[in-house]
DNA sequence: TTGCTCCTCACGTCACGTGAGGTGGC
DNA sequence: TTGCTCCTCACGTCACGTGAGGTGGC
């Protein structure tokens, strides 16, 4: 029979750990002196402790271990807990591997460019949102920008400020230079019944119609600010990131303007979030 | 410019997180209303937040992130921090993989035997200890047991109780049935100068000599209790464990008796810890 | 006035490590 | 008597989540 100091030396654990396990009822000493409060452990308890340590080493919590050491537990439940833990481990292993790839791509980026870069790609999910927009094919990039400007103006003048969430452009085509098939409109914080008309001299005008922007689970996003024509830089960055981190594009790109653009005449700098639905590459 | 609620929706993070980052100075809102305490964030701050989230995703702590976002940091230090984190990740990846192997071997064990088993193997390290012992070749297993008994008696009668730590047997041969080359003695909690003599009729007697049991970094250990002749069961268990978990034997085995054995005549049950120095298998 | 959003505490988490301050045993 | 070992609080950890209780703005 050992005092806590000897026992902790034999077992190579701290006395604090033994007192803690006592306090939570995980490993009670064989005997406690009522006078002094001294804890006494038997040689056989080293086996109990070793079982605890072995299970802890598998990554189980002390609660789970206590459950597994309970006399009334049956084997099927033990097997179930281990199988669950195994699944968690496999999950976390693949996440760690992804993290490692991310960090490696950051490191090569630093080697090549000498800094952390201008933009950061972040994975998010997006909920479904009511969307008031208009879809059309725009001959040139400039035509599309003109309509963005017109929609921004229409939304600002014809909708109450509280109703608008964000000006958003949804691509229905790949990234091309002409004949762009786009949906341009605003997401709403709440549904509205007002009809909103867009007037524009040199681009398709008409009426915005209400639909829904679908929810998306896995979105690679990136925020950029600058003039409209610098968009391709950010797209390039996103492409590099996806390749380095094992994703592929899996849906239509969206651009969400965080500032309502073109509010100050002559200044066309804007901040927007580019969103790409992605899936794991094969 | 956004209130915390809108900003948190755009960024897909909780308001609490934003308040927390404000409180630790990691991401201060662009403006705080002195009257109401309301926090206001700019569109550009989404980029700062995204950088933070991207770095957090790499597994860096918020302290490290704050350091990396500091203006006064140079690129070499950033690279150093990432390289360090990369090394940590690789380390933890291999540990998780080991955990996964462990848990798989547990699961197959449950399939085969229907329970968690009798013994648990635990990895430890051992410090160097003063050792008072005698080395000899014993024709049979029984001869060795007789000397263990004699050494136990000699230690109990000729040494003060406080000086003895554990009765220990060190193997200098593989696990064989005859001509066992063993060192039998006691580890000491403090050095002693007394000469200790072993008297035994049917086994090598003589004088115990003082030496040092070397420290060992990686020890696979297992505690068993039972009669001496059941040792091979535990050895078999250890062998299976090592194979399943990717270790090989890397040194001489030791057995440490936790109870001084043979104290009660006729009862030869004992609790001992088997210790195998191991290394990762190739 | 009624919701809605925002605010500031403050506790809880998980498995102990690390003192602080005090007492029994040789 | 002097060390040594043991004891019981109690705070700190890390990055927030989750109420509690109260206030500004439309």
XYZ file of C-alpha atoms (C1' of nucleotides) in Angstrom:
616
model
C 0.000 0.000 0.000
C 1.422 3.349 -1.095
C 1.086 6.946 -0.090
C 0.232 9.318 -2.887
C 3.842 10.360 -3.442
C 5.190 6.858 -3.963
C 2.216 5.879 -6.031
C 2.609 8.883 -8.279
C 6.307 8.107 -8.758
C 5.600 4.512 -9.688
C 2.847 5.529 -12.071
C 4.719 8.567 -13.448
C 1.763 10.891 -12.936
C 1.388 13.951 -10.728
C -0.122 13.889 -7.300
C -2.525 16.553 -8.460
C -3.836 14.207 -11.131
C -4.472 11.496 -8.548
C -6.270 13.953 -6.250
C -8.297 15.185 -9.198
C -9.305 11.684 -10.231
C -10.285 11.067 -6.636
C -12.376 14.235 -6.544
C -14.327 13.317 -9.671
C -14.713 9.730 -8.514
C -12.716 8.245 -11.361
C -10.076 6.587 -9.191
C -10.763 6.538 -5.483
C -7.836 5.559 -3.232
C -8.278 2.202 -1.570
C -8.283 3.892 1.796
C -8.301 7.396 3.214
C -7.138 8.082 6.735
C -9.959 9.929 8.435
C -7.589 11.731 10.789
C -5.065 13.095 8.347
C -6.886 12.875 5.046
C -3.918 10.938 3.643
C -4.760 8.849 0.585
C -3.482 5.281 0.378
C -3.320 3.334 -2.868
C -2.855 -0.381 -3.410
C -0.601 -2.012 -5.981
C -3.666 -3.314 -7.787
C -4.903 0.231 -8.322
C -2.002 0.822 -10.627
C -3.845 -1.432 -13.047
C -6.974 0.682 -12.777
C -4.920 3.802 -13.300
C -3.179 2.280 -16.291
C -6.493 1.438 -17.864
C -7.557 5.034 -17.404
C -4.326 6.349 -18.893
C -4.534 3.950 -21.828
C -8.071 5.059 -22.627
C -7.128 8.696 -22.175
C -4.378 8.131 -24.677
C -7.001 7.106 -27.205
C -8.442 10.604 -26.892
C -11.477 9.739 -24.771
C -12.700 12.270 -22.213
C -12.644 11.398 -18.521
C -16.439 11.256 -18.562
C -16.374 8.677 -21.309
C -13.698 6.712 -19.487
C -15.737 6.716 -16.293
C -18.647 5.389 -18.337
C -16.522 2.613 -19.801
C -15.182 1.543 -16.428
C -18.673 1.296 -14.989
C -19.545 -2.280 -14.053
C -23.010 -1.994 -15.488
C -21.888 -1.133 -19.008
C -22.140 -3.847 -21.623
C -19.616 -4.663 -24.314
C -21.744 -3.367 -27.173
C -21.740 0.100 -25.683
C -17.976 0.064 -25.193
C -17.561 -0.994 -28.789
C -19.933 1.771 -29.853
C -17.998 4.423 -27.976
C -14.711 3.280 -29.447
C -16.168 3.146 -32.948
C -17.526 6.658 -32.522
C -14.159 7.887 -31.302
C -12.523 6.178 -34.240
C -14.774 8.057 -36.652
C -13.989 11.328 -34.893
C -10.297 10.596 -35.136
C -10.525 9.897 -38.836
C -12.411 13.147 -39.301
C -9.899 15.156 -37.337
C -7.037 13.455 -39.146
C -8.316 14.636 -42.502
C -8.895 18.114 -41.102
C -5.357 18.258 -39.793
C -4.088 17.116 -43.149
C -6.051 19.940 -44.781
C -4.624 22.415 -42.300
C -1.176 21.169 -43.197
C -1.840 21.732 -46.901
C -3.129 25.233 -46.145
C -0.062 26.129 -44.155
C 2.238 24.758 -46.818
C 0.537 26.837 -49.485
C 0.911 29.894 -47.244
C 4.603 29.177 -46.875
C 5.257 28.840 -50.596
C 3.270 32.037 -51.096
C 5.575 33.822 -48.681
C 8.606 32.460 -50.510
C 7.260 33.680 -53.825
C 5.813 37.029 -52.857
C 7.501 37.954 -49.635
C 4.338 38.474 -47.595
C 1.070 36.966 -46.499
C -0.737 38.318 -49.556
C -3.496 40.872 -49.947
C -6.538 38.686 -49.646
C -7.551 35.794 -47.484
C -9.809 33.026 -48.624
C -12.270 31.837 -45.995
C -14.750 28.978 -46.098
C -18.312 29.808 -45.089
C -21.845 28.652 -45.569
C -24.656 30.924 -46.710
C -28.346 30.758 -45.812
C -31.117 31.192 -48.381
C -32.153 34.826 -48.829
C -35.026 36.614 -50.609
C -33.623 38.268 -53.696
C -35.012 41.057 -55.868
C -33.209 41.067 -59.197
C -33.130 41.078 -62.927
C -31.433 38.618 -65.241
C -30.017 39.581 -68.622
C -27.163 39.034 -71.045
C -24.776 41.998 -71.182
C -22.700 42.498 -74.352
C -19.740 43.980 -72.509
C -18.395 44.258 -69.003
C -19.181 47.969 -69.070
C -22.867 47.283 -69.775
C -23.025 45.067 -66.732
C -21.384 47.698 -64.558
C -23.925 50.258 -65.817
C -26.783 48.026 -64.727
C -25.194 47.421 -61.347
C -25.106 51.175 -60.996
C -28.735 51.497 -62.091
C -29.917 48.776 -59.710
C -28.006 50.387 -56.857
C -29.716 53.694 -57.565
C -33.158 52.111 -57.953
C -32.790 50.188 -54.722
C -31.609 53.221 -52.825
C -34.421 55.439 -54.058
C -37.315 53.003 -54.200
C -36.742 50.731 -51.200
C -36.614 51.578 -47.524
C -33.108 51.387 -46.122
C -33.969 48.644 -43.649
C -35.233 46.273 -46.317
C -32.027 46.043 -48.339
C -29.301 43.694 -47.248
C -26.727 43.627 -50.023
C -26.367 44.381 -53.688
C -25.507 41.067 -55.292
C -24.474 39.820 -58.724
C -24.956 36.170 -59.600
C -23.075 34.803 -62.605
C -24.875 32.429 -64.909
C -21.895 32.081 -67.174
C -18.203 31.447 -66.840
C -15.881 34.358 -66.444
C -15.879 35.806 -69.972
C -15.323 39.213 -71.564
C -18.464 39.533 -73.618
C -22.098 38.414 -73.547
C -22.185 38.022 -69.794
C -25.269 36.244 -68.477
C -25.818 37.808 -65.058
C -28.491 38.265 -62.444
C -28.178 41.629 -60.732
C -30.214 42.600 -57.706
C -30.397 43.042 -53.969
C -30.840 40.564 -51.188
C -33.517 41.588 -48.737
C -33.553 41.406 -44.996
C -37.319 40.926 -45.221
C -39.708 40.298 -48.098
C -41.170 43.404 -49.794
C -44.187 43.752 -52.021
C -43.242 46.942 -53.813
C -42.464 46.761 -57.496
C -39.087 48.219 -58.282
C -38.282 49.507 -61.773
C -34.838 50.042 -63.170
C -34.409 52.836 -65.674
C -31.242 52.817 -67.746
C -30.492 54.348 -71.108
C -27.719 52.122 -72.339
C -28.488 48.741 -70.746
C -31.478 46.455 -70.232
C -33.939 48.173 -67.910
C -37.184 46.719 -66.616
C -38.641 45.479 -63.409
C -36.862 43.603 -60.640
C -38.548 40.324 -59.778
C -38.570 38.525 -56.464
C -36.945 35.118 -56.169
C -34.751 33.311 -53.698
C -31.005 33.017 -53.544
C -30.446 29.391 -52.545
C -28.530 28.398 -49.431
C -25.054 27.022 -50.039
C -23.119 24.779 -47.674
C -19.533 25.226 -48.771
C -18.498 28.562 -50.086
C -14.954 29.738 -50.679
C -15.093 33.475 -50.130
C -12.724 36.387 -50.512
C -13.235 40.088 -49.866
C -11.601 42.634 -52.123
C -11.815 46.378 -52.528
C -10.927 48.380 -55.601
C -12.345 49.377 -58.945
C -14.584 46.922 -60.833
C -11.994 46.054 -63.466
C -9.540 44.614 -60.931
C -11.855 41.729 -60.225
C -9.807 39.230 -62.195
C -6.911 39.533 -59.706
C -9.111 38.254 -56.932
C -10.529 35.505 -59.139
C -7.015 34.368 -59.944
C -6.154 34.281 -56.254
C -9.216 32.177 -55.503
C -8.306 29.759 -58.254
C -4.798 29.290 -56.888
C -6.174 28.758 -53.406
C -8.655 26.134 -54.568
C -6.024 24.216 -56.404
C -3.567 24.344 -53.508
C -6.184 23.213 -51.021
C -7.946 20.547 -53.016
C -11.251 22.128 -53.977
C -13.064 22.518 -57.266
C -15.798 24.948 -58.302
C -19.246 23.502 -57.782
C -21.824 26.087 -58.814
C -22.326 29.652 -59.888
C -20.201 32.468 -58.567
C -21.759 35.354 -56.677
C -20.435 38.773 -55.838
C -21.876 40.560 -52.837
C -21.230 44.284 -52.537
C -20.717 45.263 -48.942
C -20.877 48.975 -49.705
C -23.693 50.103 -51.942
C -21.429 51.178 -54.815
C -21.442 54.430 -56.798
C -22.836 56.508 -53.967
C -20.171 59.137 -54.397
C -20.106 60.292 -58.040
C -16.775 59.780 -59.721
C -15.551 57.319 -57.128
C -16.032 53.774 -58.248
C -13.974 51.945 -55.643
C -16.007 49.249 -53.948
C -15.725 46.481 -51.396
C -17.228 43.162 -52.321
C -17.159 39.557 -51.333
C -16.643 36.978 -54.046
C -18.321 33.681 -53.248
C -17.649 30.387 -55.011
C -19.565 27.235 -54.182
C -16.945 24.504 -53.943
C -16.639 20.776 -53.387
C -13.653 18.623 -52.538
C -11.671 17.815 -55.652
C -11.406 14.149 -56.587
C -20.607 50.931 -41.977
C -22.337 48.112 -40.098
C -23.679 47.491 -36.646
C -22.406 44.366 -34.973
C -25.449 42.329 -35.944
C -25.210 42.980 -39.656
C -21.469 42.599 -39.609
C -21.692 39.265 -37.846
C -24.261 38.036 -40.371
C -22.079 39.027 -43.288
C -19.022 37.451 -41.753
C -20.892 34.394 -40.430
C -19.445 34.723 -36.974
C -21.133 35.360 -33.639
C -21.512 38.783 -32.093
C -19.841 37.391 -29.016
C -16.751 36.560 -31.056
C -16.570 40.117 -32.362
C -16.954 41.539 -28.866
C -14.296 39.159 -27.623
C -11.847 40.135 -30.361
C -12.540 43.741 -29.487
C -11.886 43.103 -25.807
C -8.515 41.474 -26.462
C -7.603 44.134 -29.004
C -7.403 41.742 -31.931
C -10.080 43.471 -34.020
C -11.236 46.844 -32.770
C -14.396 48.242 -34.394
C -13.742 51.248 -36.589
C -15.868 53.359 -34.308
C -17.627 53.036 -30.976
C -20.465 55.354 -30.059
C -19.522 56.877 -26.729
C -23.163 57.340 -25.720
C -24.541 53.894 -26.394
C -21.407 51.759 -26.576
C -22.578 50.474 -29.964
C -19.768 49.069 -32.114
C -19.590 50.045 -35.777
C -17.572 48.086 -38.322
C -16.528 49.125 -41.824
C -16.657 46.956 -44.920
C -12.871 46.943 -45.016
C -12.729 45.356 -41.585
C -14.216 42.246 -43.059
C -10.851 41.747 -44.701
C -9.080 42.047 -41.373
C -11.523 39.600 -39.851
C -11.065 37.194 -42.730
C -7.323 37.259 -42.287
C -7.809 36.425 -38.629
C -10.183 33.597 -39.438
C -7.873 32.213 -42.111
C -4.946 32.173 -39.707
C -7.097 30.676 -36.982
C -7.995 27.937 -39.394
C -4.318 27.086 -39.663
C -4.393 26.285 -35.968
C -2.614 29.391 -34.709
C -3.609 30.837 -31.336
C -5.114 34.308 -31.152
C -1.935 35.539 -29.490
C 0.131 34.318 -32.403
C -2.301 35.852 -34.851
C -2.118 39.202 -33.072
C 1.650 38.958 -33.341
C 1.484 38.242 -37.067
C -0.866 41.139 -37.726
C 1.419 43.541 -35.923
C 2.849 46.158 -38.277
C 6.274 45.921 -36.750
C 6.728 42.230 -37.487
C 9.026 41.260 -40.340
C 8.485 38.550 -42.894
C 11.150 36.252 -41.527
C 9.341 36.022 -38.228
C 6.026 35.262 -39.912
C 7.703 32.546 -41.909
C 9.276 31.212 -38.741
C 5.942 31.046 -36.948
C 4.312 29.242 -39.826
C 7.192 26.821 -40.153
C 6.987 26.098 -36.447
C 3.257 25.528 -36.693
C 3.818 23.260 -39.651
C 6.215 21.134 -37.624
C 3.698 20.964 -34.781
C 0.999 19.898 -37.191
C 3.150 17.144 -38.612
C 3.888 15.960 -35.111
C 0.253 15.955 -34.097
C -0.725 14.253 -37.338
C 1.535 11.324 -36.584
C 0.259 11.192 -33.013
C -3.334 11.116 -34.205
C -2.434 8.365 -36.643
C -0.934 6.402 -33.745
C -4.076 6.981 -31.686
C -6.096 5.659 -34.581
C -3.977 2.505 -34.732
C -4.369 2.046 -30.986
C -8.110 2.358 -31.152
C -8.317 -0.031 -34.070
C -6.310 -2.618 -32.204
C -8.637 -2.190 -29.235
C -11.637 -2.735 -31.450
C -10.306 -5.925 -33.004
C -9.437 -7.091 -29.501
C -13.028 -6.578 -28.465
C -14.242 -8.498 -31.491
C -11.937 -11.394 -30.678
C -12.239 -11.573 -26.931
C -15.428 -9.760 -26.092
C -13.950 -7.294 -23.639
C -11.310 -4.659 -23.123
C -8.793 -7.241 -21.929
C -7.124 -7.798 -18.580
C -4.078 -5.630 -18.939
C -3.385 -2.213 -20.332
C -0.119 -1.240 -21.902
C 1.036 2.269 -21.059
C 4.017 4.233 -22.333
C 6.208 5.863 -19.694
C 9.708 7.060 -19.145
C 11.866 6.012 -16.211
C 14.559 8.007 -14.374
C 17.895 6.537 -13.385
C 17.851 4.897 -9.946
C 20.483 3.552 -7.568
C 20.272 -0.226 -7.638
C 21.587 -2.831 -5.214
C 21.657 -6.187 -6.925
C 23.361 -9.380 -7.935
C 23.820 -10.798 -11.407
C 23.934 -14.520 -12.166
C 22.878 -17.225 -14.590
C 20.055 -19.381 -13.262
C 19.684 -22.921 -14.638
C 15.896 -22.925 -14.289
C 13.059 -20.498 -13.750
C 12.589 -21.957 -10.277
C 16.161 -21.105 -9.310
C 15.559 -17.517 -10.306
C 12.354 -17.334 -8.258
C 14.218 -18.717 -5.261
C 16.778 -15.929 -5.513
C 14.072 -13.318 -5.873
C 12.652 -14.661 -2.646
C 16.056 -14.617 -0.963
C 16.773 -11.049 -2.095
C 13.360 -9.930 -0.881
C 14.055 -11.434 2.524
C 17.562 -10.010 2.701
C 16.337 -6.542 1.754
C 13.528 -6.631 4.269
C 15.731 -7.775 7.109
C 18.951 -5.937 6.376
C 17.769 -2.565 5.002
C 15.645 0.137 6.603
C 12.148 0.310 5.163
C 12.550 3.838 3.878
C 15.589 3.006 1.780
C 13.987 0.366 -0.430
C 11.968 1.481 -3.419
C 11.193 -1.655 -5.386
C 12.384 -5.184 -5.882
C 13.473 -5.359 -9.500
C 14.627 -8.025 -11.922
C 16.578 -7.015 -15.015
C 16.882 -9.540 -17.829
C 20.193 -9.900 -19.612
C 18.905 -12.591 -21.911
C 15.886 -13.179 -24.076
C 12.867 -14.845 -22.598
C 14.080 -18.446 -22.302
C 13.322 -21.442 -20.113
C 16.806 -22.323 -18.925
C 20.081 -20.624 -18.162
C 18.508 -17.262 -17.467
C 20.996 -14.422 -17.141
C 19.353 -12.055 -14.669
C 20.178 -9.217 -12.336
C 18.069 -9.326 -9.205
C 18.005 -6.554 -6.644
C 16.265 -3.557 -5.186
C 16.087 0.021 -6.342
C 16.808 2.477 -3.586
C 15.127 5.729 -2.755
C 18.499 6.924 -1.447
C 21.998 5.526 -1.605
C 23.037 3.210 1.246
C 26.460 2.132 2.354
C 25.513 -1.056 4.146
C 26.699 -4.318 2.675
C 23.837 -6.700 2.106
C 24.399 -10.422 1.900
C 22.077 -12.957 0.378
C 22.022 -16.386 1.874
C 20.407 -19.113 -0.208
C 20.892 -22.837 -0.110
C 19.920 -23.815 -3.623
C 20.815 -20.750 -5.686
C 23.752 -18.369 -6.117
C 24.147 -16.365 -2.936
C 26.656 -13.667 -2.255
C 26.762 -9.972 -1.769
C 24.556 -7.368 -3.456
C 26.560 -4.671 -5.194
C 25.581 -1.086 -5.830
C 25.156 0.147 -9.402
C 22.757 2.315 -11.294
C 19.699 1.359 -13.263
C 19.885 3.611 -16.314
C 17.139 6.068 -17.241
C 14.984 5.038 -20.195
C 12.978 7.395 -22.375
C 10.404 5.140 -23.954
C 9.123 2.253 -21.970
C 6.123 0.112 -22.801
C 4.799 -1.015 -19.435
C 2.144 -3.369 -18.180
C 1.074 -4.275 -14.657
C 0.018 -7.797 -13.862
C -0.794 -9.679 -10.703
C -0.716 -13.399 -10.234
C 1.727 -16.234 -9.604
C 5.225 -16.036 -11.121
C 4.604 -18.701 -13.736
C 1.855 -16.694 -15.462
C 4.343 -14.107 -16.623
C 4.341 -15.377 -20.191
C 0.689 -14.303 -20.650
C 1.598 -10.702 -19.975
C 4.654 -10.935 -22.196
C 2.507 -12.238 -25.019
C 0.083 -9.360 -24.537
C 2.895 -6.843 -24.681
C 4.223 -8.402 -27.868
C 0.829 -8.164 -29.545
C 0.468 -4.558 -28.456
C 3.882 -3.592 -29.801
C 3.186 -5.160 -33.135
C -0.234 -3.548 -33.433
C 1.089 -0.137 -32.514
C 4.296 -0.083 -34.463
C 6.984 -0.532 -31.818
C 9.917 -2.869 -31.497
C 11.909 -3.951 -28.443
C 14.944 -1.774 -27.906
C 16.747 -2.962 -24.804
C 16.579 -5.267 -21.833
C 13.307 -6.036 -20.099
C 12.810 -5.228 -16.430
C 10.242 -6.431 -13.939
C 9.471 -4.223 -10.986
C 7.642 -5.799 -8.061
C 5.200 -3.358 -6.538
C 4.548 -5.577 -3.536
C 7.566 -7.047 -1.845
C 6.736 -10.660 -2.734
C 6.645 -13.732 -0.499
C 5.848 -11.822 2.646
C 3.024 -14.163 3.538
C 4.331 -17.763 3.523
C 2.530 -19.994 1.058
C 1.056 -17.111 -0.882
C 3.073 -16.368 -3.949
C 0.716 -14.027 -5.781
C 2.442 -10.772 -6.711
C 1.873 -7.531 -8.509
C 4.581 -6.403 -10.841
C 5.184 -4.020 -13.661
C 6.853 -5.348 -16.778
C 8.884 -2.714 -18.570
C 10.191 -2.968 -22.121
C 12.361 -0.288 -23.668
C 10.934 0.287 -27.141
C 11.580 2.263 -30.296
C 9.382 2.977 -33.295
C 9.471 0.076 -35.720
C 10.858 0.847 -39.161
C -45.627 51.686 -26.439
C -43.713 47.352 -28.474
C -40.135 44.619 -30.550
C -35.582 44.517 -31.854
C -30.823 45.172 -31.221
C -27.350 46.357 -28.550
C -24.771 46.667 -24.082
C -22.038 44.728 -19.857
C -21.155 41.367 -16.486
C -20.444 36.622 -15.091
C -20.479 31.680 -15.122
C -19.167 27.389 -17.547
C -16.028 24.619 -20.372
C -11.733 20.502 -19.740
C -8.137 18.429 -17.241
C -5.369 19.514 -14.672
C -0.661 22.966 -13.206
C 0.768 25.981 -9.912
C 1.196 28.365 -5.916
C -0.616 29.702 -1.008
C -1.120 28.523 3.549
C -1.351 25.058 6.911
C -0.772 20.316 9.242
C 0.970 15.221 10.417
C 5.078 11.946 10.947
C 9.943 10.570 11.655
C 12.997 20.670 16.403
C 13.697 20.298 11.333
C 12.596 18.647 6.796
C 9.538 16.124 4.239
C 5.130 14.823 2.714
C 0.623 15.462 2.759
C -3.744 18.255 2.968
C -7.370 21.781 1.113
C -8.643 25.788 -1.244
C -8.414 28.821 -5.236
C -6.786 30.951 -9.404
C -5.355 30.345 -14.280
C -5.710 28.135 -18.826
C -8.201 29.075 -24.190
C -11.682 30.933 -26.999
C -15.515 31.763 -26.753
C -21.175 30.002 -25.710
C -24.872 31.021 -23.013
C -27.881 33.231 -20.191
C -29.121 37.377 -16.919
C -30.481 41.872 -16.536
C -30.759 46.299 -18.469
C -30.801 50.134 -22.135
C -31.144 52.783 -26.972
C -33.743 53.373 -31.527
C -37.710 53.087 -34.763
